[in-house]
GROMACS .gro file of C-alpha atoms in nm:
model
  194
    1MET     CA    1   3.159   0.110  -0.065
    2PRO     CA    2   2.967  -0.212  -0.044
    3ALA     CA    3   2.982  -0.461  -0.313
    4ALA     CA    4   2.654  -0.500  -0.515
    5PHE     CA    5   2.447  -0.782  -0.497
    6THR     CA    6   2.447  -1.031  -0.770
    7GLU     CA    7   2.114  -1.109  -0.937
    8GLU     CA    8   2.083  -1.476  -0.741
    9GLU     CA    9   2.158  -1.259  -0.402
   10ARG     CA   10   1.895  -1.012  -0.500
   11GLU     CA   11   1.642  -1.270  -0.548
   12ARG     CA   12   1.708  -1.472  -0.256
   13ILE     CA   13   1.710  -1.159  -0.041
   14THR     CA   14   1.379  -1.046  -0.202
   15GLU     CA   15   1.215  -1.372  -0.148
   16ARG     CA   16   1.306  -1.360   0.220
   17LEU     CA   17   1.213  -0.985   0.284
   18LEU     CA   18   0.876  -1.063   0.107
   19ASP     CA   19   0.810  -1.402   0.346
   20THR     CA   20   0.930  -1.248   0.649
   21ALA     CA   21   0.713  -0.945   0.588
   22THR     CA   22   0.401  -1.156   0.515
   23ARG     CA   23   0.466  -1.332   0.846
   24LEU     CA   24   0.550  -1.034   1.057
   25PHE     CA   25   0.302  -0.784   0.917
   26SER     CA   26   0.022  -1.056   0.954
   27THR     CA   27   0.088  -1.070   1.324
   28GLN     CA   28   0.219  -0.772   1.433
   29GLY     CA   29   0.134  -0.488   1.178
   30LEU     CA   30   0.333  -0.230   1.005
   31ARG     CA   31   0.388   0.010   1.283
   32LYS     CA   32   0.511  -0.282   1.535
   33THR     CA   33   0.741  -0.462   1.269
   34SER     CA   34   1.072  -0.297   1.298
   35LEU     CA   35   1.341  -0.288   1.007
   36GLU     CA   36   1.554  -0.509   1.192
   37GLU     CA   37   1.300  -0.755   1.230
   38LEU     CA   38   1.244  -0.757   0.850
   39THR     CA   39   1.599  -0.731   0.758
   40ALA     CA   40   1.768  -0.987   0.992
   41PRO     CA   41   1.637  -1.324   0.848
   42ALA     CA   42   1.746  -1.218   0.516
   43GLY     CA   43   2.113  -1.148   0.651
   44ILE     CA   44   2.125  -0.802   0.536
   45ALA     CA   45   2.155  -0.459   0.740
   46LYS     CA   46   1.867  -0.265   0.789
   47THR     CA   47   1.982   0.030   0.552
   48SER     CA   48   1.991  -0.242   0.283
   49LEU     CA   49   1.624  -0.288   0.282
   50TYR     CA   50   1.632   0.039   0.049
   51ALA     CA   51   1.805  -0.144  -0.195
   52PHE     CA   52   1.532  -0.367  -0.256
   53PHE     CA   53   1.240  -0.174  -0.139
   54PRO     CA   54   1.177   0.221  -0.150
   55SER     CA   55   1.013   0.177   0.182
   56LYS     CA   56   0.864  -0.048   0.467
   57GLU     CA   57   0.516   0.049   0.349
   58ASP     CA   58   0.635  -0.050  -0.025
   59LEU     CA   59   0.722  -0.395   0.120
   60TYR     CA   60   0.399  -0.443   0.308
   61PHE     CA   61   0.223  -0.348  -0.026
   62GLU     CA   62   0.435  -0.591  -0.232
   63ALA     CA   63   0.356  -0.869   0.011
   64ALA     CA   64  -0.011  -0.776  -0.011
   65LEU     CA   65   0.021  -0.787  -0.393
   66ARG     CA   66   0.185  -1.123  -0.396
   67GLN     CA   67  -0.079  -1.273  -0.279
   68ASN     CA   68  -0.383  -1.095  -0.512
   69GLU     CA   69  -0.368  -1.357  -0.797
   70GLN     CA   70  -0.451  -1.641  -0.540
   71VAL     CA   71  -0.710  -1.441  -0.374
   72ARG     CA   72  -0.862  -1.331  -0.712
   73ARG     CA   73  -0.835  -1.703  -0.832
   74ARG     CA   74  -1.048  -1.817  -0.498
   75VAL     CA   75  -1.285  -1.523  -0.449
   76ILE     CA   76  -1.366  -1.401  -0.782
   77ASP     CA   77  -1.266  -1.657  -1.052
   78GLU     CA   78  -1.374  -1.972  -0.864
   79ALA     CA   79  -1.680  -1.805  -0.680
   80LEU     CA   80  -1.803  -1.480  -0.816
   81LEU     CA   81  -1.743  -1.534  -1.191
   82ARG     CA   82  -1.846  -1.902  -1.189
   83GLY     CA   83  -2.166  -1.860  -1.363
   84GLY     CA   84  -2.525  -1.875  -1.229
   85ASP     CA   85  -2.736  -1.598  -1.119
   86PRO     CA   86  -2.593  -1.279  -0.940
   87ARG     CA   87  -2.757  -1.399  -0.591
   88ASP     CA   88  -2.582  -1.726  -0.642
   89ALA     CA   89  -2.243  -1.548  -0.737
   90LEU     CA   90  -2.282  -1.306  -0.453
   91ARG     CA   91  -2.319  -1.617  -0.185
   92ARG     CA   92  -2.017  -1.800  -0.341
   93PHE     CA   93  -1.823  -1.480  -0.334
   94LEU     CA   94  -1.909  -1.396   0.024
   95ARG     CA   95  -1.856  -1.778   0.150
   96ALA     CA   96  -1.504  -1.761  -0.031
   97THR     CA   97  -1.400  -1.442   0.103
   98VAL     CA   98  -1.514  -1.560   0.470
   99ALA     CA   99  -1.270  -1.863   0.411
  100GLU     CA  100  -0.983  -1.645   0.275
  101LEU     CA  101  -1.012  -1.427   0.592
  102GLU     CA  102  -0.995  -1.720   0.814
  103ALA     CA  103  -0.692  -1.882   0.606
  104ASN     CA  104  -0.494  -1.598   0.503
  105PRO     CA  105  -0.346  -1.385   0.808
  106LEU     CA  106  -0.230  -1.109   0.567
  107TYR     CA  107  -0.565  -1.064   0.420
  108ARG     CA  108  -0.726  -1.080   0.751
  109ARG     CA  109  -0.500  -0.821   0.903
  110LEU     CA  110  -0.565  -0.570   0.609
  111MET     CA  111  -0.962  -0.610   0.659
  112ALA     CA  112  -0.939  -0.549   1.043
  113HIS     CA  113  -0.684  -0.280   1.035
  114PRO     CA  114  -0.780  -0.048   0.720
  115GLU     CA  115  -0.537   0.209   0.871
  116GLU     CA  116  -0.269   0.015   0.783
  117MET     CA  117  -0.344   0.021   0.405
  118ALA     CA  118  -0.409   0.385   0.460
  119ALA     CA  119  -0.069   0.424   0.583
  120VAL     CA  120   0.071   0.216   0.309
  121ALA     CA  121  -0.111   0.417   0.052
  122ALA     CA  122   0.031   0.759   0.201
  123ARG     CA  123   0.355   0.644   0.096
  124LEU     CA  124   0.303   0.479  -0.228
  125THR     CA  125   0.310   0.635  -0.587
  126PRO     CA  126  -0.008   0.696  -0.770
  127GLU     CA  127   0.131   0.419  -1.012
  128ARG     CA  128   0.200   0.173  -0.733
  129MET     CA  129  -0.149   0.236  -0.585
  130ALA     CA  130  -0.316   0.190  -0.924
  131MET     CA  131  -0.222  -0.150  -0.921
  132ALA     CA  132  -0.433  -0.240  -0.617
  133ALA     CA  133  -0.713  -0.132  -0.819
  134ARG     CA  134  -0.646  -0.402  -1.073
  135GLY     CA  135  -0.696  -0.654  -0.740
  136PRO     CA  136  -0.976  -0.838  -0.661
  137MET     CA  137  -1.161  -0.557  -0.527
  138GLY     CA  138  -1.182  -0.390  -0.870
  139ASP     CA  139  -1.329  -0.697  -1.011
  140LEU     CA  140  -1.600  -0.704  -0.752
  141LEU     CA  141  -1.659  -0.362  -0.829
  142GLU     CA  142  -1.707  -0.444  -1.200
  143PHE     CA  143  -1.938  -0.681  -1.154
  144LEU     CA  144  -2.161  -0.498  -0.888
  145GLY     CA  145  -2.159  -0.200  -1.129
  146THR     CA  146  -2.259  -0.429  -1.434
  147ARG     CA  147  -2.460  -0.714  -1.264
  148LEU     CA  148  -2.681  -0.525  -0.978
  149ASP     CA  149  -2.888  -0.225  -0.963
  150GLY     CA  150  -2.781   0.062  -0.748
  151ASP     CA  151  -2.432   0.246  -0.672
  152PRO     CA  152  -2.142   0.006  -0.688
  153GLU     CA  153  -1.968   0.177  -0.423
  154VAL     CA  154  -2.250   0.137  -0.170
  155LEU     CA  155  -2.325  -0.216  -0.275
  156LEU     CA  156  -1.953  -0.299  -0.183
  157GLY     CA  157  -1.978  -0.126   0.139
  158VAL     CA  158  -2.262  -0.357   0.224
  159LEU     CA  159  -2.067  -0.664   0.145
  160ARG     CA  160  -1.765  -0.519   0.353
  161ALA     CA  161  -1.996  -0.472   0.640
  162VAL     CA  162  -2.081  -0.850   0.595
  163LEU     CA  163  -1.722  -0.926   0.566
  164LEU     CA  164  -1.643  -0.753   0.918
  165THR     CA  165  -1.843  -1.052   1.072
  166PRO     CA  166  -1.558  -1.285   1.080
  167LEU     CA  167  -1.338  -1.056   1.268
  168HIS     CA  168  -1.611  -1.085   1.547
  169ALA     CA  169  -1.685  -1.430   1.576
  170ASP     CA  170  -1.540  -1.499   1.909
  171HIS     CA  171  -1.835  -1.236   2.017
  172LEU     CA  172  -2.098  -1.434   1.843
  173GLY     CA  173  -1.978  -1.768   1.983
  174LYS     CA  174  -1.813  -2.059   1.805
  175GLU     CA  175  -2.129  -2.269   1.821
  176LEU     CA  176  -2.340  -1.963   1.678
  177TYR     CA  177  -2.098  -1.791   1.432
  178PRO     CA  178  -2.146  -2.043   1.149
  179ALA     CA  179  -2.513  -2.034   1.153
  180VAL     CA  180  -2.497  -1.670   1.204
  181MET     CA  181  -2.292  -1.621   0.882
  182GLU     CA  182  -2.493  -1.851   0.679
  183ARG     CA  183  -2.803  -1.645   0.758
  184LEU     CA  184  -2.643  -1.291   0.727
  185ILE     CA  185  -2.507  -1.410   0.375
  186ASP     CA  186  -2.825  -1.519   0.269
  187ALA     CA  187  -3.036  -1.221   0.395
  188VAL     CA  188  -2.787  -0.984   0.229
  189THR     CA  189  -2.734  -1.147  -0.081
  190GLU     CA  190  -3.139  -1.173  -0.112
  191GLY     CA  191  -3.178  -0.822  -0.044
  192LEU     CA  192  -2.905  -0.693  -0.270
  193THR     CA  193  -3.037  -0.898  -0.583
  194SER     CA  194  -3.416  -0.861  -0.541
   0.00000   0.00000   0.00000
């Protein structure tokens, strides 16, 4: 039987697994990323992954959770909840989220491939999934439910539709895309808050 990992080894390996997972899941996705690709940089055997995470999906989820606080700070605390009226708050939120999609490959991947999060969710315990509800989307739903008229889920769907636009920026053209996004953000925030 192999020797157990020391606490220092566990911390180092866990950090390496999370860094590697963030990079690979961002570029290759869940299905195309192999256990060997995830574990080789950490210097462990494929089967040793399970000493650190119950599944590859749990590792994906943990990589996403690790970014939650940073994303929350930028799109919720510094944008949505910074004060002002709901229209300005939604504009700041949408602009901050678009910037996040452009700068954060894993966040972009999750938005562009919702089937991956569904596959992850299918393998997680309800307790683990509840952790996602405490993320930025939970904060946004609370804001929508308390500050705007209408079904918060429908309003969230409208905002998600706006946030799909950056994933298709190349179809709009580099010259037009910034102006299109600004007009779209203005139109939607005006419509949702009128």
